[in-house]
Coordinates of C-alpha atoms and ligand atoms in Angstrom, one line a residue:
M1 CA 0.0 0.0 0.0
P2 CA 2.6 2.7 0.9
S3 CA 3.3 4.3 -2.5
R4 CA 5.8 7.0 -1.6
K5 CA 8.2 8.1 0.9
I6 CA 9.0 11.7 2.0
A7 CA 11.6 12.9 4.4
W8 CA 10.4 16.1 6.1
L9 CA 13.4 18.0 7.0
L10 CA 12.9 20.3 9.8
P11 CA 15.7 23.1 9.6
G12 CA 17.5 23.9 12.8
L13 CA 15.2 21.6 14.9
L14 CA 15.5 17.8 14.2
V15 CA 15.2 15.5 11.3
V16 CA 12.2 13.2 11.5
P17 CA 11.8 10.5 9.0
F18 CA 8.1 10.7 8.2
Y19 CA 6.7 8.4 5.6
A20 CA 3.7 9.8 3.9
W21 CA 1.5 7.0 2.6
G22 CA 0.0 7.8 -0.7
F23 CA -3.3 5.9 -0.3
D24 CA -4.8 4.6 -3.6
Y25 CA -8.4 5.2 -3.2
E26 CA -9.5 3.2 -6.1
T27 CA -8.6 -0.1 -4.6
P28 CA -8.1 -0.5 -1.0
A29 CA -10.7 -1.7 1.5
I30 CA -12.0 1.6 2.4
S31 CA -15.3 2.3 1.2
P32 CA -16.9 5.4 -0.1
E33 CA -19.4 6.7 2.3
D34 CA -21.3 9.7 3.3
G35 CA -24.3 8.4 5.1
S36 CA -24.7 4.7 4.8
G37 CA -21.4 3.1 3.4
Y38 CA -20.6 0.0 5.5
E39 CA -17.4 -2.0 5.0
E40 CA -16.0 -4.6 7.4
K41 CA -12.6 -3.6 8.9
P42 CA -10.1 -6.2 10.4
G43 CA -9.1 -4.3 13.7
W44 CA -5.6 -3.7 14.3
A45 CA -3.2 -5.3 16.9
A46 CA -0.1 -3.6 18.2
D47 CA 2.3 -4.2 20.9
E48 CA 3.3 -0.8 22.3
F49 CA 1.5 2.1 20.9
A50 CA -1.4 3.0 18.4
V51 CA -3.4 5.7 16.8
A52 CA -6.9 5.8 15.5
A53 CA -8.2 8.5 13.3
A54 CA -10.8 9.2 10.7
N55 CA -8.6 9.3 7.6
P56 CA -5.5 7.2 6.8
L57 CA -3.4 10.0 6.1
A58 CA -4.1 11.6 9.4
T59 CA -3.7 8.3 11.3
D60 CA -0.3 8.0 9.6
A61 CA 0.9 11.5 10.6
G62 CA 0.1 10.6 14.2
Y63 CA 1.9 7.1 13.5
Q64 CA 5.1 8.7 12.3
V65 CA 5.2 11.1 15.3
L66 CA 5.0 8.3 17.9
K67 CA 7.5 6.2 16.0
A68 CA 9.9 9.2 16.0
G69 CA 9.6 9.2 19.8
G70 CA 6.7 11.8 20.3
N71 CA 4.2 11.2 22.9
A72 CA 0.4 11.0 22.6
I73 CA -0.1 14.7 22.8
D74 CA 2.5 15.2 20.1
A75 CA 0.8 12.7 17.8
A76 CA -2.6 14.3 18.4
I77 CA -1.4 17.6 17.2
A78 CA -0.1 16.2 14.0
V79 CA -3.3 14.2 13.5
Q80 CA -5.6 17.1 13.9
M81 CA -3.6 19.4 11.5
V82 CA -3.8 16.7 8.8
L83 CA -7.4 16.2 9.6
G84 CA -8.2 19.8 8.9
L85 CA -6.6 19.4 5.5
V86 CA -7.9 16.0 4.3
E87 CA -11.3 15.8 6.0
P88 CA -12.2 19.6 6.0
Q89 CA -16.0 18.9 6.4
S90 CA -15.4 17.6 10.0
S91 CA -12.7 19.4 11.8
G92 CA -9.9 22.1 11.6
L93 CA -8.4 25.2 12.5
G94 CA -11.8 27.0 12.4
G95 CA -13.4 24.8 15.0
G96 CA -13.3 23.5 18.7
A97 CA -12.4 20.3 20.4
F98 CA -12.4 18.5 23.8
L99 CA -9.2 16.6 24.5
L100 CA -9.1 14.2 27.4
Y101 CA -5.5 13.2 28.3
Y102 CA -4.0 10.5 30.6
D103 CA -0.3 11.6 31.4
G104 CA 0.4 8.3 33.3
H105 CA -0.8 9.8 36.6
D106 CA -3.9 12.0 36.0
V107 CA -6.6 12.6 33.6
L108 CA -6.9 16.0 32.4
A109 CA -9.7 17.8 30.5
Y110 CA -8.8 20.5 27.9
D111 CA -11.8 22.4 26.6
G112 CA -11.2 24.1 23.4
R113 CA -14.9 24.8 22.7
E114 CA -16.0 27.6 20.5
T115 CA -17.3 30.7 22.4
A116 CA -19.9 33.1 21.6
P117 CA -18.6 36.6 20.7
A118 CA -19.0 39.4 23.4
A119 CA -21.6 41.3 21.2
V120 CA -24.2 38.5 20.8
D121 CA -27.3 38.2 23.1
G122 CA -30.0 35.5 23.5
D123 CA -31.7 36.6 20.3
L124 CA -28.9 35.7 18.0
F125 CA -31.1 33.1 16.2
M126 CA -34.2 35.0 16.4
E127 CA -35.9 37.3 13.9
D128 CA -39.3 39.0 14.4
G129 CA -39.8 37.0 17.6
E130 CA -39.5 33.6 15.7
P131 CA -36.4 31.3 15.7
L132 CA -34.5 31.2 12.3
A133 CA -34.8 28.0 10.1
F134 CA -32.0 25.8 11.2
M135 CA -30.1 26.0 7.9
E136 CA -30.3 29.6 7.6
A137 CA -28.7 30.0 11.0
V138 CA -26.2 27.5 10.2
T139 CA -25.1 29.2 6.9
S140 CA -24.5 32.6 8.2
G141 CA -22.0 34.6 10.2
R142 CA -24.0 34.4 13.2
S143 CA -23.3 30.8 13.8
V144 CA -19.5 31.1 13.9
G145 CA -18.0 30.8 17.5
V146 CA -14.6 31.9 18.3
P147 CA -12.5 28.8 17.3
G148 CA -10.8 26.9 20.0
T149 CA -8.6 24.2 18.4
V150 CA -5.5 25.9 17.9
R151 CA -5.4 27.4 21.5
L152 CA -6.2 24.0 22.9
M153 CA -3.3 22.2 20.9
E154 CA -0.9 24.9 21.9
K155 CA -1.8 24.9 25.6
A156 CA -1.7 21.1 25.6
H157 CA 1.6 21.0 23.9
A158 CA 3.2 23.5 26.3
A159 CA 2.3 21.4 29.2
H160 CA 2.9 17.8 27.8
G161 CA 4.6 18.1 24.4
S162 CA 7.9 16.4 23.9
L163 CA 8.7 17.2 20.2
P164 CA 9.0 20.9 18.8
W165 CA 5.6 22.3 17.9
A166 CA 6.7 23.3 14.4
A167 CA 7.8 19.7 13.7
L168 CA 4.2 18.5 14.6
L169 CA 2.8 20.8 12.0
T170 CA 5.1 19.6 9.2
P171 CA 3.2 16.6 8.2
A172 CA 0.2 18.8 7.4
I173 CA 2.2 21.6 5.7
T174 CA 3.9 19.1 3.4
L175 CA 0.7 17.5 2.3
A176 CA -1.0 20.9 1.9
E177 CA 1.8 21.9 -0.4
E178 CA 2.5 18.8 -2.2
G179 CA -1.3 17.6 -2.4
F180 CA -3.1 14.6 -1.3
A181 CA -5.6 12.2 -3.0
V182 CA -9.2 13.2 -2.3
S183 CA -11.1 10.5 -0.6
P184 CA -14.5 9.2 -1.5
R185 CA -16.1 10.8 1.7
L186 CA -14.7 14.2 1.0
H187 CA -15.9 13.9 -2.6
T188 CA -19.4 12.7 -1.6
S189 CA -19.8 15.4 1.0
L190 CA -18.7 18.0 -1.5
A191 CA -21.1 16.7 -4.0
N192 CA -23.9 16.7 -1.6
D193 CA -23.5 20.1 -0.3
E194 CA -25.4 22.8 -2.1
A195 CA -24.8 25.5 0.4
L196 CA -20.9 25.3 0.2
R197 CA -21.3 26.2 -3.5
N198 CA -22.5 29.7 -2.4
N199 CA -19.1 30.6 -0.8
D200 CA -16.8 32.1 -3.2
L201 CA -13.5 30.9 -2.0
A202 CA -15.0 27.3 -1.4
R203 CA -16.6 27.1 -4.9
A204 CA -13.3 28.2 -6.7
F205 CA -11.5 25.6 -4.7
Y206 CA -13.5 22.5 -4.5
Y207 CA -15.6 22.7 -7.7
D208 CA -15.2 23.1 -11.4
E209 CA -17.0 25.8 -13.4
E210 CA -20.0 23.5 -13.7
G211 CA -20.2 23.1 -9.9
D212 CA -18.8 19.5 -10.1
P213 CA -16.7 18.7 -7.0
I214 CA -13.0 17.5 -7.4
E215 CA -12.9 13.8 -8.3
V216 CA -12.0 10.9 -6.0
G217 CA -8.3 10.2 -6.2
E218 CA -7.4 13.7 -7.8
T219 CA -4.5 15.7 -6.1
L220 CA -5.7 18.5 -4.1
N221 CA -3.2 21.1 -2.8
N222 CA -4.1 23.8 -0.4
P223 CA -1.5 26.6 -0.5
A224 CA -3.5 29.0 1.7
L225 CA -3.7 26.4 4.4
A226 CA 0.0 25.7 3.9
A227 CA 0.7 29.3 4.4
V228 CA -1.4 29.7 7.6
L229 CA 0.1 26.4 9.1
K230 CA 3.5 27.8 8.5
R231 CA 2.8 31.0 10.4
I232 CA 1.1 29.1 13.2
A233 CA 4.2 26.8 13.2
R234 CA 6.6 29.8 13.5
N235 CA 4.7 32.0 15.9
G236 CA 2.4 29.6 17.6
S237 CA -1.5 30.5 18.2
A238 CA -0.8 34.2 18.3
A239 CA -0.3 34.1 14.4
F240 CA -3.8 32.8 14.3
Y241 CA -5.6 34.8 16.9
Q242 CA -4.1 38.1 16.0
G243 CA -3.0 39.9 12.7
G244 CA -3.9 39.0 9.2
I245 CA -5.4 35.5 9.8
A246 CA -7.9 36.9 12.6
Q247 CA -8.5 39.9 10.4
D248 CA -9.5 37.7 7.5
M249 CA -11.9 35.6 9.7
V250 CA -13.5 38.6 11.3
E251 CA -14.1 40.1 7.8
R252 CA -15.6 37.0 6.4
I253 CA -17.9 36.6 9.4
T254 CA -19.0 40.4 9.9
Q255 CA -19.4 40.8 6.0
H256 CA -21.6 37.7 5.4
P257 CA -24.0 38.6 2.5
E258 CA -27.2 37.5 4.1
R259 CA -26.5 37.5 7.9
P260 CA -23.4 38.9 9.1
G261 CA -22.2 37.8 12.6
E262 CA -20.5 40.0 15.3
M263 CA -17.1 38.6 15.9
A264 CA -14.6 41.2 16.9
L265 CA -10.8 41.0 16.9
D266 CA -10.7 41.2 20.6
D267 CA -12.9 38.0 20.8
L268 CA -10.3 36.1 19.1
E269 CA -7.3 37.6 20.9
T270 CA -8.8 36.8 24.2
Y271 CA -10.0 33.3 23.6
E272 CA -8.6 30.6 26.1
A273 CA -8.6 26.9 26.2
I274 CA -9.7 25.8 29.7
L275 CA -8.2 23.1 31.9
R276 CA -11.2 21.5 33.6
D277 CA -11.6 18.7 36.0
P278 CA -12.7 15.6 34.0
L279 CA -15.6 13.5 35.4
C280 CA -14.6 9.8 36.3
T281 CA -17.3 7.7 37.2
P282 CA -17.2 4.1 38.7
W283 CA -19.1 1.4 36.5
Q284 CA -18.7 -1.9 38.1
Q285 CA -15.1 -3.1 37.6
W286 CA -14.2 -0.1 35.4
E287 CA -13.7 3.6 36.0
V288 CA -14.9 5.7 32.9
C289 CA -13.6 9.2 32.5
G290 CA -15.0 11.8 30.3
F291 CA -15.7 15.3 29.6
P292 CA -17.6 17.7 32.0
P293 CA -20.1 20.5 31.0
P294 CA -20.2 22.3 28.5
S295 CA -20.2 18.8 27.2
S296 CA -23.3 16.7 28.0
G297 CA -21.5 13.6 26.8
H298 CA -20.2 11.8 29.8
L299 CA -23.0 12.8 32.1
T300 CA -25.6 11.6 29.6
V301 CA -23.6 8.4 28.7
M302 CA -23.2 7.4 32.4
Q303 CA -26.8 8.1 33.3
I304 CA -27.8 5.7 30.4
L305 CA -25.3 3.2 31.6
G306 CA -26.1 3.8 35.5
M307 CA -29.9 3.2 34.7
L308 CA -29.2 -0.1 32.6
D309 CA -27.1 -1.5 35.5
Q310 CA -30.2 -1.1 37.6
Q311 CA -32.5 -3.0 35.0
P312 CA -33.4 -6.7 35.3
L313 CA -30.6 -8.7 33.9
L314 CA -31.7 -10.1 30.6
E315 CA -31.1 -13.7 29.4
A316 CA -30.4 -12.6 25.9
P317 CA -29.1 -9.1 25.6
L318 CA -27.8 -10.2 22.0
D319 CA -29.9 -12.2 19.6
D320 CA -28.0 -13.7 16.7
G321 CA -25.1 -11.2 17.4
V322 CA -27.3 -8.2 17.1
T323 CA -28.7 -6.5 20.2
S324 CA -32.2 -8.0 21.2
S325 CA -35.4 -6.1 21.3
G326 CA -35.4 -6.7 25.0
W327 CA -32.0 -4.9 25.7
L328 CA -32.9 -2.1 22.9
H329 CA -36.0 -1.4 25.0
Q330 CA -34.1 -0.9 28.2
F331 CA -31.4 1.3 26.5
L332 CA -33.9 3.4 24.6
E333 CA -35.9 4.1 27.7
A334 CA -32.9 5.0 29.7
S335 CA -31.9 7.2 26.8
R336 CA -35.2 9.1 26.9
L337 CA -34.7 9.8 30.8
A338 CA -31.2 10.8 30.4
F339 CA -31.9 13.2 27.6
A340 CA -34.5 14.8 29.6
D341 CA -32.1 15.6 32.3
R342 CA -29.6 16.6 29.8
N343 CA -32.0 19.2 28.0
Y344 CA -33.0 20.7 31.3
Y345 CA -29.9 21.1 33.3
I346 CA -26.7 21.0 31.1
A347 CA -25.0 24.1 29.8
D348 CA -21.8 25.8 30.1
P349 CA -20.7 25.5 34.0
D350 CA -19.3 29.2 33.9
F351 CA -23.0 30.2 33.2
V352 CA -25.2 27.7 35.0
D353 CA -25.0 25.8 38.4
A354 CA -24.9 22.1 38.5
P355 CA -28.0 20.6 40.0
G356 CA -27.2 20.3 43.9
G357 CA -24.1 22.3 43.2
D358 CA -22.2 19.2 41.6
W359 CA -22.6 17.7 38.2
S360 CA -22.1 14.2 40.1
S361 CA -25.4 14.5 41.6
M362 CA -26.8 13.5 38.3
L363 CA -24.8 10.2 38.5
A364 CA -25.6 9.5 42.1
P365 CA -26.6 5.7 42.3
D366 CA -29.9 6.3 44.3
Y367 CA -31.0 8.9 41.9
L368 CA -30.2 6.6 38.9
A369 CA -32.0 3.9 40.7
E370 CA -35.1 6.1 41.1
R371 CA -34.9 7.1 37.4
S372 CA -34.4 3.3 36.3
A373 CA -37.5 2.4 38.1
L374 CA -39.6 4.5 35.8
I375 CA -38.8 2.1 33.1
G376 CA -41.6 -0.3 32.5
Q377 CA -42.6 -2.8 29.8
E378 CA -44.2 -0.3 27.6
S379 CA -42.3 2.7 26.1
M380 CA -42.9 6.0 27.9
G381 CA -42.7 7.6 24.2
N382 CA -42.2 11.3 24.3
G383 CA -43.3 11.1 28.0
A384 CA -39.8 11.3 29.8
E385 CA -39.6 14.2 32.1
H386 CA -36.5 15.5 33.9
G387 CA -35.7 14.3 37.5
R388 CA -34.6 16.4 40.4
P389 CA -30.9 15.3 41.0
G390 CA -29.6 17.2 44.2
E391 CA -31.8 19.5 46.3
M392 CA -31.5 22.6 44.2
Q393 CA -34.7 23.6 42.4
T394 CA -34.0 25.4 39.2
S395 CA -36.3 27.4 37.0
F396 CA -35.0 26.3 33.7
A397 CA -37.0 25.2 30.8
A398 CA -36.1 22.2 28.8
Q399 CA -34.3 22.8 25.5
P400 CA -36.1 21.5 22.4
T401 CA -34.1 19.0 20.1
Q402 CA -32.1 20.4 17.5
P403 CA -30.0 18.7 15.0
E404 CA -26.3 18.3 15.2
Y405 CA -23.9 16.7 12.9
G406 CA -20.1 16.5 11.6
T407 CA -17.0 16.0 13.6
S408 CA -14.1 13.6 14.1
H409 CA -12.5 11.4 16.8
I410 CA -8.9 10.7 17.6
S411 CA -7.9 8.0 19.9
I412 CA -4.1 7.4 20.8
V413 CA -2.1 5.3 23.2
D414 CA 1.7 6.0 23.4
A415 CA 4.6 3.7 24.3
E416 CA 4.6 5.0 27.9
G417 CA 0.9 4.4 28.3
R418 CA -0.3 7.9 28.0
S419 CA -3.3 8.3 26.0
V420 CA -5.4 10.9 24.2
S421 CA -9.3 10.8 23.6
M422 CA -10.2 13.8 21.5
T423 CA -13.2 14.8 19.7
T424 CA -13.0 17.6 17.3
T425 CA -15.6 19.5 15.4
I426 CA -16.8 22.4 13.1
E427 CA -20.3 21.3 14.0
Q428 CA -22.0 20.6 10.7
A429 CA -20.3 19.2 7.4
F430 CA -18.2 22.3 6.2
G431 CA -19.6 24.3 9.4
S432 CA -21.0 27.6 8.5
R433 CA -19.7 27.2 4.8
I434 CA -17.6 30.2 5.3
M435 CA -13.9 29.6 4.1
S436 CA -11.1 31.7 5.3
D437 CA -7.9 31.9 3.3
G438 CA -6.2 33.6 6.3
G439 CA -5.8 36.7 4.3
T440 CA -3.2 35.0 2.0
D441 CA -5.2 35.5 -1.2
L442 CA -3.9 32.0 -2.2
P443 CA -6.3 29.0 -3.3
G444 CA -7.9 27.2 -0.5
G445 CA -8.0 27.8 3.3
F446 CA -10.1 26.3 6.2
M447 CA -13.7 26.2 7.2
L448 CA -15.2 28.2 10.0
N449 CA -17.4 26.4 12.3
N450 CA -21.3 26.8 12.9
E451 CA -20.9 25.8 16.6
L452 CA -23.2 28.3 17.9
T453 CA -26.3 26.6 16.5
D454 CA -25.7 24.2 19.4
F455 CA -27.1 26.7 21.5
A456 CA -30.8 26.9 22.0
F457 CA -32.4 29.2 19.4
Q458 CA -35.2 30.5 21.8
P459 CA -33.7 31.8 25.0
E460 CA -36.9 31.0 26.8
E461 CA -39.6 28.3 26.8
E462 CA -43.1 29.4 28.2
G463 CA -41.3 32.2 30.2
E464 CA -38.6 30.4 31.6
P465 CA -35.0 30.7 30.6
V466 CA -33.2 27.6 28.9
A467 CA -30.0 26.7 30.5
N468 CA -28.2 26.4 27.1
R469 CA -29.6 29.7 25.7
V470 CA -27.0 32.1 24.0
E471 CA -25.1 34.5 26.3
P472 CA -21.9 36.5 25.4
G473 CA -18.6 34.7 26.1
K474 CA -20.5 31.2 26.7
R475 CA -19.8 28.0 25.3
P476 CA -22.6 25.9 23.7
R477 CA -23.6 22.6 25.3
S478 CA -22.0 19.6 23.4
S479 CA -22.7 15.9 23.0
M480 CA -19.0 15.0 22.5
S481 CA -18.0 12.2 24.6
P482 CA -14.2 11.6 24.5
T483 CA -13.7 8.6 26.9
L484 CA -10.9 6.9 28.7
I485 CA -11.3 3.8 30.6
F486 CA -9.5 2.6 33.6
D487 CA -9.4 -0.6 35.6
R488 CA -10.7 0.3 39.1
E489 CA -8.8 -2.0 41.0
S490 CA -5.3 -1.5 39.4
G491 CA -5.9 1.9 38.2
E492 CA -4.5 0.9 34.7
L493 CA -5.4 2.3 31.5
L494 CA -7.8 -0.1 29.6
G495 CA -8.7 2.1 26.6
S496 CA -9.7 5.3 24.8
L497 CA -12.7 5.9 22.6
G498 CA -15.2 8.3 21.2
S499 CA -17.2 9.2 18.0
P500 CA -18.8 11.9 16.1
G501 CA -22.5 11.9 15.2
G502 CA -24.3 14.8 16.9
A503 CA -26.4 14.0 19.9
A504 CA -26.2 10.3 18.9
I505 CA -22.5 10.3 20.0
I506 CA -24.0 9.6 23.4
H507 CA -25.9 6.4 22.0
Y508 CA -22.8 5.3 20.2
T509 CA -20.5 5.7 22.9
A510 CA -22.8 4.2 25.6
R511 CA -23.5 1.1 23.7
T512 CA -20.0 0.4 22.7
L513 CA -19.0 0.6 26.4
V514 CA -21.6 -2.1 27.2
A515 CA -20.2 -4.3 24.2
L516 CA -16.7 -3.9 25.3
R517 CA -17.5 -4.5 29.1
D518 CA -20.4 -7.0 29.1
W519 CA -20.5 -9.0 25.7
G520 CA -16.8 -9.8 25.4
M521 CA -16.3 -7.8 22.1
N522 CA -13.1 -6.5 21.0
A523 CA -12.5 -2.8 19.9
Q524 CA -13.7 -3.6 16.3
T525 CA -16.5 -5.8 16.8
A526 CA -18.0 -3.6 19.5
L527 CA -18.0 -0.7 16.9
N528 CA -19.6 -2.7 14.2
L529 CA -22.9 -3.5 16.0
P530 CA -25.9 -1.7 14.7
H531 CA -27.0 1.5 16.1
A532 CA -30.4 2.6 17.8
V533 CA -31.1 6.2 18.8
T534 CA -33.6 8.2 20.6
L535 CA -33.6 11.8 21.8
G536 CA -36.8 11.4 23.6
D537 CA -39.5 10.7 20.9
Q538 CA -39.1 8.6 18.0
V539 CA -36.5 5.8 17.5
W540 CA -34.2 5.6 14.7
V541 CA -32.6 2.2 14.1
E542 CA -29.8 1.8 11.6
K543 CA -30.9 1.0 8.1
D544 CA -30.9 -2.6 7.0
R545 CA -29.1 -3.8 10.1
F546 CA -32.0 -5.2 12.4
P547 CA -34.2 -8.1 11.7
E548 CA -37.8 -7.0 11.0
A549 CA -38.8 -9.1 14.0
T550 CA -36.7 -6.8 16.4
R551 CA -38.2 -3.7 14.9
D552 CA -41.7 -5.4 15.3
A553 CA -41.1 -6.2 18.8
L554 CA -40.0 -2.7 19.7
R555 CA -43.2 -1.3 18.1
E556 CA -45.3 -3.7 20.1
R557 CA -43.8 -2.1 23.1
G558 CA -44.9 1.5 22.0
H559 CA -41.6 2.7 20.3
E560 CA -42.2 4.8 17.1
I561 CA -39.6 3.2 15.0
S562 CA -38.0 4.4 11.6
E563 CA -34.9 3.3 9.8
R564 CA -32.1 5.7 8.6
A565 CA -28.3 5.6 8.1
L566 CA -26.6 6.4 11.3
T567 CA -23.0 7.5 10.6
S568 CA -21.0 7.2 13.6
G569 CA -17.2 7.5 13.3
L570 CA -16.2 5.6 16.3
Q571 CA -12.5 4.9 17.0
A572 CA -11.3 2.7 19.9
I573 CA -8.2 1.5 21.2
M574 CA -8.2 -1.1 23.9
R575 CA -5.5 -2.8 26.0
D576 CA -5.7 -6.6 26.2
E577 CA -4.9 -8.6 29.5
D578 CA -1.2 -9.2 28.2
G579 CA -0.7 -5.5 27.8
S580 CA -1.0 -5.5 24.1
L581 CA -3.3 -3.2 22.1
F582 CA -6.1 -3.7 19.8
G583 CA -7.8 -0.8 17.8
G584 CA -10.8 -0.6 15.7
A585 CA -12.1 1.9 13.4
D586 CA -15.9 2.5 12.3
P587 CA -16.9 0.5 9.3
R588 CA -19.2 3.5 8.4
R589 CA -16.2 5.9 7.7
E590 CA -12.6 5.9 6.4
G591 CA -10.8 5.6 9.6
V592 CA -7.9 3.3 10.2
V593 CA -5.6 2.3 13.1
M594 CA -1.8 2.1 13.0
G595 CA 0.6 1.0 15.6
D596 CA 3.8 -1.1 16.5
Ligands
LIG601 N1 -21.5 20.1 17.5 C1 -21.9 18.8 18.1 C2 -21.4 18.7 19.6 O1 -20.7 19.5 20.0 C3 -21.1 17.8 17.4 C4 -21.5 17.3 16.1 C5 -21.2 16.0 15.6 O2 -20.5 15.4 16.2 O3 -21.8 15.6 14.8 O4 -22.0 18.0 20.2

């Protein structure tokens, strides 16, 4: 498979023998997919270190860094920078991320979530007293939050990195200059996106004059992104958050033709990534660590799992290798209850108080036992209501469900047993559809996020404020669930996992954890299992993956079922009992695992 070799020379720093693998997308076992592609993957074994990411070129960049003696944080930076180039629809410089890091002793939670500019208010997405249509809000300057990924990477590198910062950007710079083969997923995402064609820079860069996207396997260079990355390599995040690149982002946001946003240079200059306390929750023999608010991920995942552990044990949670209707019923009902709590309570902790003054009140075993007892034989349908964890009475209103999409996940374990679980996003595919060339006037650039549409559009519901309403300087609630798993008794790291997929990230992560712990599955077979999702009302089951009898049995219990593609992008790396590693990448996307 490897078809070419490049030595990236780093003047005055060090020489790292990186090998760039040129993947031929016509032949290998990586399927084209945008929504429903599914191709079995083998799972990958490694002795000492491994990296899993959503694109082979990005995985390779991380692998080369680990091979050259870099640690998990170093590798994550190299992976992220390449992802922004080769998978620009999902993450990049213009977005945000949550990075969970185990340094061999402690778990640290780096929050690089996008932030609302200082000039916005609760009516950001309201016009004439009505909320904007979702896509009108997305494809506007108003949806763009202050990007966090670059500051996040720099902060984590300053604290933990071992290779020089500039060296870690070199793989992305080289690929941006020399070009990379467009993958089937990028091609399909471009083909399917009408709104992106309305952006002048993106149209000129990704499409021909007829509006047809660049073909699979064609070489794409991105000179503007290479120039921007070089400046960041030389001068750190200041080059991004101040000066010409910042100026260009602000202009493109504030001069949006239909709905300009209110981003100011000062919003960019003052952006900070925040080091937060992770949430670590005992779950039988495991301790599961995840991200605290503003992500709702860990709290909602662990509420579902905590409720499931209180449910009557099923004789057959699996039926012919697929989750049975009995297990799915319990899982979906627990999801309904957990999402009712999430929609009511969870938002940026710098703006709202946790129920009972502590987010862990939402995971208290007594509370979850009480919630679990609400699950009966018949589905509660859309009738799940939030509970009362802790004593504190709040006067919030529940946020109605909104769509979320896009995103990418990176899992890494290095040779010293340090580990990264990082979920990274620009929200929708291609974010706000606003491209910035960083003021370089060169072809290409990077996409700006639409993360602010993760806020509630209406600041109030029936006269009560919604916890996740827009406020200046606030970070929108997320579903991203980067996860690290430990053995409770020995304290040893057992694994790293996560996924994109909007609110369904929570279901993908929860179900994978059950498959890994309870059903003896490995990091590949656990990801392969078909998905079922509810946010509280109807249930979506993965298209063509459940027997009709299972769907009928769920209908008989009162679930409203429909089939659709559920494009998770799970990556997982687990440590086996003998200390070796086994990684899996989602059969629904292009990811691979590499390690030694
Ligand atoms: N914006 C979403 C969140 O932060 C992620 C979108 C996705 O993964 O699809 O929860």
